[in-house]
Amino acid sequence: MSIETFDPNAMADVSMTDTAITHIRKQLIKNANMAGIRLGVKKSGCSGFKYDIEFVEQATDGDQTIQVADDVALFVSEEARPYLRGTVIDFTKEGLNSTIKFNNPNAKDLCGCGESFSV
């Protein structure tokens, strides 16, 4: 991410695939008091940042709310927005394994285990 494209106030423009929405919807049904999921980043891992996702009852001050479906809300934390702009969240199943994947155009490097990224 270059200095010219780093705007800490820009909206995140994060989206989810239909498969990811279906997965999150199933999780929200199990946790009826949750309003949606919050996506953020934390400094961690071998590449610098890791994705932080949690089910939440409501948005917090500064969260950008993205209604990805009528019944699924995504809240993007204020400090994460510049790192997540344009990210597409996907959900994949391979055999017995399933995972949430983040297709982040801002990620310049990914660690070998897929847990962290750098911008």
Short mmCIF file of N, CA, C and O in Angstrom, two decimals:
data_model
loop_
_atom_site.label_atom_id
_atom_site.label_comp_id
_atom_site.label_asym_id
_atom_site.label_seq_id
_atom_site.Cartn_x
_atom_site.Cartn_y
_atom_site.Cartn_z
N MET A 1 0.86 -1.16 0.00
CA MET A 1 0.00 0.00 0.00
C MET A 1 0.90 1.22 0.00
O MET A 1 1.72 1.38 0.87
N SER A 2 0.76 2.07 -0.96
CA SER A 2 1.60 3.26 -1.04
C SER A 2 1.02 4.38 -0.20
O SER A 2 -0.15 4.35 0.20
N ILE A 3 1.81 5.38 0.06
CA ILE A 3 1.36 6.53 0.84
C ILE A 3 0.19 7.21 0.16
O ILE A 3 -0.75 7.66 0.79
N GLU A 4 0.21 7.25 -1.17
CA GLU A 4 -0.87 7.91 -1.90
C GLU A 4 -2.21 7.22 -1.70
O GLU A 4 -3.24 7.85 -1.76
N THR A 5 -2.21 5.89 -1.49
CA THR A 5 -3.47 5.16 -1.37
C THR A 5 -3.88 4.94 0.08
O THR A 5 -4.97 4.45 0.33
N PHE A 6 -3.06 5.29 1.03
CA PHE A 6 -3.38 5.08 2.43
C PHE A 6 -4.20 6.25 2.94
O PHE A 6 -3.71 7.35 3.13
N ASP A 7 -5.49 6.03 3.10
CA ASP A 7 -6.40 7.04 3.63
C ASP A 7 -7.10 6.44 4.83
O ASP A 7 -7.99 5.60 4.69
N PRO A 8 -6.71 6.82 6.05
CA PRO A 8 -7.28 6.21 7.25
C PRO A 8 -8.77 6.47 7.41
O PRO A 8 -9.43 5.78 8.17
N ASN A 9 -9.33 7.42 6.69
CA ASN A 9 -10.75 7.74 6.82
C ASN A 9 -11.60 7.13 5.72
O ASN A 9 -12.82 7.28 5.72
N ALA A 10 -10.99 6.46 4.77
CA ALA A 10 -11.72 5.88 3.65
C ALA A 10 -12.59 4.71 4.13
O ALA A 10 -12.26 4.01 5.07
N MET A 11 -13.70 4.51 3.46
CA MET A 11 -14.58 3.39 3.76
C MET A 11 -13.89 2.10 3.30
O MET A 11 -13.12 2.09 2.35
N ALA A 12 -14.20 1.01 3.96
CA ALA A 12 -13.49 -0.24 3.72
C ALA A 12 -13.92 -0.93 2.43
O ALA A 12 -13.12 -1.60 1.81
N ASP A 13 -15.18 -0.83 2.03
CA ASP A 13 -15.67 -1.49 0.82
C ASP A 13 -15.36 -2.98 0.85
O ASP A 13 -14.85 -3.55 -0.11
N VAL A 14 -15.66 -3.63 1.97
CA VAL A 14 -15.46 -5.06 2.13
C VAL A 14 -16.73 -5.77 1.68
O VAL A 14 -17.83 -5.29 1.91
N SER A 15 -16.57 -6.93 1.04
CA SER A 15 -17.73 -7.70 0.60
C SER A 15 -17.54 -9.16 0.98
O SER A 15 -16.47 -9.58 1.40
N MET A 16 -18.62 -9.93 0.84
CA MET A 16 -18.58 -11.35 1.15
C MET A 16 -19.19 -12.13 0.00
O MET A 16 -20.15 -11.68 -0.62
N THR A 17 -18.63 -13.30 -0.27
CA THR A 17 -19.21 -14.18 -1.28
C THR A 17 -20.50 -14.78 -0.72
O THR A 17 -20.75 -14.77 0.49
N ASP A 18 -21.33 -15.32 -1.61
CA ASP A 18 -22.57 -15.97 -1.17
C ASP A 18 -22.28 -17.12 -0.22
O ASP A 18 -23.02 -17.34 0.74
N THR A 19 -21.21 -17.85 -0.47
CA THR A 19 -20.83 -18.97 0.39
C THR A 19 -20.48 -18.48 1.80
O THR A 19 -20.88 -19.09 2.79
N ALA A 20 -19.77 -17.38 1.89
CA ALA A 20 -19.41 -16.81 3.20
C ALA A 20 -20.66 -16.29 3.91
O ALA A 20 -20.81 -16.49 5.13
N ILE A 21 -21.55 -15.65 3.19
CA ILE A 21 -22.79 -15.14 3.79
C ILE A 21 -23.60 -16.31 4.35
O ILE A 21 -24.11 -16.23 5.48
N THR A 22 -23.71 -17.39 3.60
CA THR A 22 -24.45 -18.57 4.07
C THR A 22 -23.84 -19.13 5.34
O THR A 22 -24.55 -19.46 6.30
N HIS A 23 -22.51 -19.21 5.39
CA HIS A 23 -21.82 -19.71 6.59
C HIS A 23 -22.08 -18.80 7.79
O HIS A 23 -22.43 -19.28 8.88
N ILE A 24 -21.92 -17.51 7.60
CA ILE A 24 -22.13 -16.56 8.70
C ILE A 24 -23.59 -16.58 9.15
O ILE A 24 -23.88 -16.54 10.35
N ARG A 25 -24.50 -16.66 8.21
CA ARG A 25 -25.93 -16.73 8.54
C ARG A 25 -26.21 -17.92 9.46
O ARG A 25 -26.92 -17.79 10.46
N LYS A 26 -25.64 -19.08 9.15
CA LYS A 26 -25.83 -20.27 9.98
C LYS A 26 -25.30 -20.04 11.39
O LYS A 26 -25.91 -20.47 12.37
N GLN A 27 -24.17 -19.36 11.49
CA GLN A 27 -23.59 -19.08 12.80
C GLN A 27 -24.44 -18.09 13.59
O GLN A 27 -24.60 -18.21 14.80
N LEU A 28 -25.01 -17.11 12.89
CA LEU A 28 -25.86 -16.12 13.57
C LEU A 28 -27.15 -16.75 14.06
O LEU A 28 -27.67 -16.37 15.11
N ILE A 29 -27.69 -17.72 13.32
CA ILE A 29 -28.90 -18.42 13.76
C ILE A 29 -28.64 -19.14 15.08
O ILE A 29 -29.49 -19.18 15.97
N LYS A 30 -27.45 -19.71 15.23
CA LYS A 30 -27.07 -20.41 16.46
C LYS A 30 -26.90 -19.43 17.63
O LYS A 30 -26.97 -19.84 18.79
N ASN A 31 -26.61 -18.18 17.34
CA ASN A 31 -26.37 -17.15 18.35
C ASN A 31 -27.32 -15.99 18.10
O ASN A 31 -26.92 -14.93 17.63
N ALA A 32 -28.58 -16.19 18.44
CA ALA A 32 -29.65 -15.25 18.08
C ALA A 32 -29.44 -13.84 18.63
O ALA A 32 -29.95 -12.88 18.06
N ASN A 33 -28.69 -13.67 19.70
CA ASN A 33 -28.48 -12.34 20.26
C ASN A 33 -27.38 -11.55 19.54
O ASN A 33 -27.15 -10.39 19.84
N MET A 34 -26.71 -12.18 18.59
CA MET A 34 -25.64 -11.50 17.85
C MET A 34 -26.22 -10.79 16.62
O MET A 34 -27.04 -11.34 15.90
N ALA A 35 -25.76 -9.55 16.40
CA ALA A 35 -26.25 -8.75 15.28
C ALA A 35 -25.46 -8.98 14.01
O ALA A 35 -25.94 -8.74 12.91
N GLY A 36 -24.23 -9.42 14.14
CA GLY A 36 -23.38 -9.61 12.97
C GLY A 36 -21.96 -9.93 13.40
O GLY A 36 -21.73 -10.35 14.53
N ILE A 37 -21.03 -9.72 12.46
CA ILE A 37 -19.63 -9.97 12.77
C ILE A 37 -18.82 -8.69 12.62
O ILE A 37 -19.13 -7.84 11.79
N ARG A 38 -17.80 -8.56 13.47
CA ARG A 38 -16.88 -7.43 13.37
C ARG A 38 -15.56 -7.95 12.82
O ARG A 38 -15.04 -8.96 13.27
N LEU A 39 -15.07 -7.23 11.83
CA LEU A 39 -13.80 -7.57 11.22
C LEU A 39 -12.79 -6.49 11.56
O LEU A 39 -13.06 -5.30 11.38
N GLY A 40 -11.65 -6.91 12.04
CA GLY A 40 -10.58 -5.99 12.36
C GLY A 40 -9.24 -6.63 12.04
O GLY A 40 -9.18 -7.72 11.49
N VAL A 41 -8.19 -5.93 12.37
CA VAL A 41 -6.84 -6.47 12.23
C VAL A 41 -6.09 -6.21 13.53
O VAL A 41 -6.37 -5.25 14.23
N LYS A 42 -5.16 -7.10 13.82
CA LYS A 42 -4.30 -6.95 15.00
C LYS A 42 -2.86 -7.11 14.56
O LYS A 42 -2.58 -7.89 13.64
N LYS A 43 -1.97 -6.40 15.21
CA LYS A 43 -0.55 -6.61 14.95
C LYS A 43 -0.18 -7.95 15.55
O LYS A 43 -0.34 -8.17 16.74
N SER A 44 0.28 -8.84 14.68
CA SER A 44 0.58 -10.19 15.13
C SER A 44 1.14 -11.00 13.99
O SER A 44 1.11 -10.57 12.84
N GLY A 45 1.60 -12.16 14.30
CA GLY A 45 2.04 -13.10 13.28
C GLY A 45 3.39 -12.74 12.70
O GLY A 45 3.99 -11.72 13.00
N CYS A 46 3.86 -13.60 11.81
CA CYS A 46 5.19 -13.41 11.25
C CYS A 46 5.22 -12.37 10.14
O CYS A 46 6.28 -11.89 9.78
N SER A 47 4.06 -11.98 9.61
CA SER A 47 4.05 -10.98 8.54
C SER A 47 3.61 -9.59 9.00
O SER A 47 3.69 -8.64 8.24
N GLY A 48 3.12 -9.46 10.21
CA GLY A 48 2.81 -8.13 10.72
C GLY A 48 1.39 -7.95 11.23
O GLY A 48 1.17 -7.35 12.27
N PHE A 49 0.38 -8.44 10.49
CA PHE A 49 -1.02 -8.28 10.90
C PHE A 49 -1.75 -9.60 10.75
O PHE A 49 -1.40 -10.43 9.92
N LYS A 50 -2.79 -9.77 11.56
CA LYS A 50 -3.67 -10.91 11.36
C LYS A 50 -5.11 -10.41 11.41
O LYS A 50 -5.41 -9.39 12.03
N TYR A 51 -5.98 -11.14 10.74
CA TYR A 51 -7.39 -10.79 10.73
C TYR A 51 -8.01 -11.17 12.06
O TYR A 51 -7.68 -12.20 12.65
N ASP A 52 -8.92 -10.34 12.53
CA ASP A 52 -9.62 -10.58 13.78
C ASP A 52 -11.11 -10.51 13.48
O ASP A 52 -11.61 -9.47 13.05
N ILE A 53 -11.80 -11.62 13.67
CA ILE A 53 -13.23 -11.67 13.37
C ILE A 53 -13.95 -12.18 14.62
O ILE A 53 -13.48 -13.11 15.27
N GLU A 54 -15.05 -11.51 14.96
CA GLU A 54 -15.81 -11.91 16.14
C GLU A 54 -17.29 -11.62 15.94
O GLU A 54 -17.65 -10.68 15.22
N PHE A 55 -18.12 -12.45 16.54
CA PHE A 55 -19.56 -12.20 16.51
C PHE A 55 -19.87 -11.18 17.60
O PHE A 55 -19.36 -11.29 18.72
N VAL A 56 -20.69 -10.20 17.26
CA VAL A 56 -20.98 -9.12 18.20
C VAL A 56 -22.48 -8.82 18.23
O VAL A 56 -23.20 -9.08 17.28
N GLU A 57 -22.90 -8.25 19.35
CA GLU A 57 -24.31 -7.88 19.53
C GLU A 57 -24.64 -6.57 18.85
O GLU A 57 -25.79 -6.34 18.49
N GLN A 58 -23.65 -5.70 18.69
CA GLN A 58 -23.90 -4.40 18.08
C GLN A 58 -22.58 -3.78 17.61
O GLN A 58 -21.51 -4.20 18.03
N ALA A 59 -22.71 -2.81 16.75
CA ALA A 59 -21.53 -2.06 16.29
C ALA A 59 -21.01 -1.20 17.44
O ALA A 59 -21.75 -0.86 18.35
N THR A 60 -19.74 -0.88 17.39
CA THR A 60 -19.18 0.05 18.35
C THR A 60 -18.91 1.37 17.64
O THR A 60 -18.93 1.44 16.41
N ASP A 61 -18.66 2.41 18.41
CA ASP A 61 -18.36 3.71 17.82
C ASP A 61 -17.20 3.58 16.84
O ASP A 61 -16.18 2.96 17.16
N GLY A 62 -17.38 4.13 15.67
CA GLY A 62 -16.33 4.10 14.66
C GLY A 62 -16.44 2.96 13.67
O GLY A 62 -15.79 2.98 12.63
N ASP A 63 -17.23 1.93 14.00
CA ASP A 63 -17.39 0.81 13.06
C ASP A 63 -18.12 1.27 11.81
O ASP A 63 -19.07 2.05 11.88
N GLN A 64 -17.68 0.77 10.66
CA GLN A 64 -18.42 0.94 9.41
C GLN A 64 -19.35 -0.26 9.31
O GLN A 64 -18.91 -1.40 9.39
N THR A 65 -20.64 -0.02 9.13
CA THR A 65 -21.60 -1.10 8.99
C THR A 65 -21.85 -1.36 7.52
O THR A 65 -22.20 -0.46 6.77
N ILE A 66 -21.67 -2.62 7.12
CA ILE A 66 -21.93 -3.03 5.74
C ILE A 66 -22.98 -4.13 5.82
O ILE A 66 -22.75 -5.19 6.40
N GLN A 67 -24.14 -3.89 5.24
CA GLN A 67 -25.21 -4.87 5.23
C GLN A 67 -24.99 -5.76 4.01
O GLN A 67 -25.35 -5.43 2.90
N VAL A 68 -24.36 -6.92 4.22
CA VAL A 68 -24.00 -7.80 3.11
C VAL A 68 -25.17 -8.66 2.65
O VAL A 68 -25.16 -9.19 1.54
N ALA A 69 -26.19 -8.78 3.49
CA ALA A 69 -27.45 -9.46 3.16
C ALA A 69 -28.51 -8.88 4.08
O ALA A 69 -28.18 -8.20 5.05
N ASP A 70 -29.77 -9.16 3.79
CA ASP A 70 -30.84 -8.62 4.63
C ASP A 70 -30.67 -8.97 6.10
O ASP A 70 -30.99 -8.18 6.97
N ASP A 71 -30.13 -10.15 6.37
CA ASP A 71 -30.01 -10.64 7.73
C ASP A 71 -28.57 -10.82 8.21
O ASP A 71 -28.32 -11.43 9.24
N VAL A 72 -27.61 -10.29 7.45
CA VAL A 72 -26.19 -10.42 7.84
C VAL A 72 -25.51 -9.06 7.74
O VAL A 72 -25.45 -8.46 6.67
N ALA A 73 -25.01 -8.60 8.89
CA ALA A 73 -24.28 -7.33 8.94
C ALA A 73 -22.81 -7.59 9.22
O ALA A 73 -22.46 -8.47 10.01
N LEU A 74 -21.99 -6.80 8.56
CA LEU A 74 -20.54 -6.85 8.76
C LEU A 74 -20.13 -5.49 9.30
O LEU A 74 -20.45 -4.46 8.72
N PHE A 75 -19.43 -5.49 10.44
CA PHE A 75 -18.94 -4.26 11.04
C PHE A 75 -17.43 -4.25 10.89
O PHE A 75 -16.75 -5.17 11.34
N VAL A 76 -16.90 -3.21 10.27
CA VAL A 76 -15.46 -3.11 10.06
C VAL A 76 -14.93 -2.06 11.02
O VAL A 76 -15.37 -0.91 11.00
N SER A 77 -13.99 -2.47 11.86
CA SER A 77 -13.46 -1.55 12.86
C SER A 77 -12.75 -0.37 12.18
O SER A 77 -12.17 -0.51 11.10
N GLU A 78 -12.83 0.76 12.82
CA GLU A 78 -12.28 2.00 12.25
C GLU A 78 -10.79 1.88 11.93
O GLU A 78 -10.35 2.27 10.85
N GLU A 79 -10.02 1.30 12.83
CA GLU A 79 -8.57 1.22 12.61
C GLU A 79 -8.20 0.21 11.53
O GLU A 79 -7.12 0.28 10.95
N ALA A 80 -9.11 -0.71 11.21
CA ALA A 80 -8.82 -1.73 10.19
C ALA A 80 -9.17 -1.29 8.77
O ALA A 80 -8.66 -1.86 7.81
N ARG A 81 -10.02 -0.29 8.63
CA ARG A 81 -10.52 0.09 7.30
C ARG A 81 -9.44 0.29 6.25
O ARG A 81 -9.56 -0.24 5.15
N PRO A 82 -8.37 1.04 6.53
CA PRO A 82 -7.37 1.26 5.47
C PRO A 82 -6.68 -0.02 5.01
O PRO A 82 -6.25 -0.12 3.87
N TYR A 83 -6.59 -1.00 5.90
CA TYR A 83 -5.91 -2.26 5.57
C TYR A 83 -6.81 -3.24 4.84
O TYR A 83 -6.33 -4.19 4.23
N LEU A 84 -8.12 -3.03 4.94
CA LEU A 84 -9.08 -4.00 4.41
C LEU A 84 -9.84 -3.53 3.18
O LEU A 84 -10.67 -4.27 2.67
N ARG A 85 -9.57 -2.32 2.71
CA ARG A 85 -10.30 -1.80 1.55
C ARG A 85 -10.27 -2.77 0.39
O ARG A 85 -9.21 -3.23 -0.02
N GLY A 86 -11.45 -3.10 -0.10
CA GLY A 86 -11.56 -3.97 -1.26
C GLY A 86 -11.48 -5.46 -0.96
O GLY A 86 -11.52 -6.29 -1.87
N THR A 87 -11.40 -5.84 0.31
CA THR A 87 -11.28 -7.25 0.68
C THR A 87 -12.58 -7.99 0.40
O THR A 87 -13.67 -7.47 0.65
N VAL A 88 -12.45 -9.19 -0.11
CA VAL A 88 -13.59 -10.09 -0.31
C VAL A 88 -13.41 -11.27 0.64
O VAL A 88 -12.38 -11.94 0.62
N ILE A 89 -14.41 -11.50 1.47
CA ILE A 89 -14.38 -12.60 2.42
C ILE A 89 -15.07 -13.79 1.78
O ILE A 89 -16.17 -13.68 1.25
N ASP A 90 -14.40 -14.95 1.82
CA ASP A 90 -14.93 -16.16 1.23
C ASP A 90 -14.91 -17.27 2.27
O ASP A 90 -14.23 -17.16 3.30
N PHE A 91 -15.65 -18.32 2.02
CA PHE A 91 -15.67 -19.49 2.90
C PHE A 91 -15.49 -20.70 2.00
O PHE A 91 -16.20 -20.87 1.02
N THR A 92 -14.50 -21.52 2.33
CA THR A 92 -14.22 -22.69 1.49
C THR A 92 -14.21 -23.96 2.32
O THR A 92 -13.91 -23.94 3.51
N LYS A 93 -14.56 -25.06 1.65
CA LYS A 93 -14.49 -26.38 2.25
C LYS A 93 -13.64 -27.25 1.35
O LYS A 93 -13.83 -27.27 0.14
N GLU A 94 -12.68 -27.91 1.96
CA GLU A 94 -11.84 -28.86 1.23
C GLU A 94 -11.78 -30.13 2.07
O GLU A 94 -11.12 -30.15 3.11
N GLY A 95 -12.50 -31.14 1.63
CA GLY A 95 -12.58 -32.37 2.41
C GLY A 95 -13.28 -32.09 3.73
O GLY A 95 -14.37 -31.53 3.76
N LEU A 96 -12.62 -32.43 4.82
CA LEU A 96 -13.19 -32.20 6.15
C LEU A 96 -12.86 -30.83 6.70
O LEU A 96 -13.36 -30.44 7.75
N ASN A 97 -12.00 -30.09 6.00
CA ASN A 97 -11.55 -28.78 6.48
C ASN A 97 -12.39 -27.66 5.87
O ASN A 97 -12.72 -27.70 4.69
N SER A 98 -12.68 -26.68 6.68
CA SER A 98 -13.35 -25.48 6.19
C SER A 98 -12.66 -24.27 6.78
O SER A 98 -12.12 -24.33 7.88
N THR A 99 -12.68 -23.17 6.03
CA THR A 99 -11.98 -21.97 6.50
C THR A 99 -12.57 -20.72 5.89
O THR A 99 -13.12 -20.75 4.78
N ILE A 100 -12.45 -19.64 6.61
CA ILE A 100 -12.79 -18.32 6.08
C ILE A 100 -11.52 -17.77 5.45
O ILE A 100 -10.46 -17.79 6.05
N LYS A 101 -11.64 -17.33 4.20
CA LYS A 101 -10.50 -16.78 3.48
C LYS A 101 -10.73 -15.30 3.22
O LYS A 101 -11.84 -14.87 2.96
N PHE A 102 -9.63 -14.55 3.28
CA PHE A 102 -9.67 -13.12 3.04
C PHE A 102 -8.87 -12.82 1.78
O PHE A 102 -7.66 -13.02 1.76
N ASN A 103 -9.55 -12.39 0.74
CA ASN A 103 -8.88 -12.01 -0.50
C ASN A 103 -8.69 -10.49 -0.45
O ASN A 103 -9.56 -9.72 -0.84
N ASN A 104 -7.53 -10.11 0.08
CA ASN A 104 -7.23 -8.70 0.38
C ASN A 104 -6.26 -8.14 -0.66
O ASN A 104 -5.09 -8.53 -0.68
N PRO A 105 -6.71 -7.20 -1.50
CA PRO A 105 -5.82 -6.64 -2.51
C PRO A 105 -4.69 -5.79 -1.93
O PRO A 105 -3.73 -5.49 -2.62
N ASN A 106 -4.78 -5.42 -0.65
CA ASN A 106 -3.75 -4.61 0.00
C ASN A 106 -2.62 -5.44 0.56
O ASN A 106 -1.56 -4.91 0.89
N ALA A 107 -2.83 -6.75 0.71
CA ALA A 107 -1.82 -7.62 1.30
C ALA A 107 -0.69 -7.82 0.30
O ALA A 107 -0.89 -8.31 -0.80
N LYS A 108 0.49 -7.42 0.69
CA LYS A 108 1.67 -7.55 -0.17
C LYS A 108 2.39 -8.87 0.06
O LYS A 108 2.97 -9.43 -0.85
N ASP A 109 2.37 -9.36 1.30
CA ASP A 109 3.01 -10.62 1.65
C ASP A 109 2.10 -11.38 2.60
O ASP A 109 1.45 -10.78 3.46
N LEU A 110 2.07 -12.69 2.46
CA LEU A 110 1.35 -13.57 3.36
C LEU A 110 2.34 -14.52 4.00
O LEU A 110 3.31 -14.93 3.37
N CYS A 111 2.09 -14.86 5.25
CA CYS A 111 2.97 -15.84 5.88
C CYS A 111 2.65 -17.22 5.32
O CYS A 111 1.58 -17.44 4.75
N GLY A 112 3.53 -18.15 5.51
CA GLY A 112 3.36 -19.50 4.98
C GLY A 112 2.15 -20.22 5.53
O GLY A 112 1.54 -21.02 4.85
N CYS A 113 1.77 -19.94 6.76
CA CYS A 113 0.64 -20.63 7.37
C CYS A 113 -0.69 -19.96 7.02
O CYS A 113 -1.74 -20.50 7.32
N GLY A 114 -0.64 -18.78 6.40
CA GLY A 114 -1.86 -18.09 6.01
C GLY A 114 -2.55 -17.33 7.12
O GLY A 114 -3.65 -16.83 6.95
N GLU A 115 -1.91 -17.21 8.26
CA GLU A 115 -2.52 -16.54 9.41
C GLU A 115 -2.25 -15.05 9.46
O GLU A 115 -2.94 -14.32 10.14
N SER A 116 -1.24 -14.58 8.76
CA SER A 116 -0.92 -13.15 8.85
C SER A 116 -0.52 -12.59 7.48
O SER A 116 -0.26 -13.33 6.55
N PHE A 117 -0.51 -11.25 7.41
CA PHE A 117 -0.20 -10.56 6.17
C PHE A 117 0.51 -9.25 6.46
O PHE A 117 0.51 -8.77 7.59
N SER A 118 1.11 -8.67 5.44
CA SER A 118 1.70 -7.34 5.56
C SER A 118 1.17 -6.47 4.43
O SER A 118 0.70 -6.98 3.41
N VAL A 119 1.21 -5.17 4.65
CA VAL A 119 0.74 -4.21 3.63
C VAL A 119 1.88 -3.30 3.23
O VAL A 119 2.84 -3.15 3.92
#
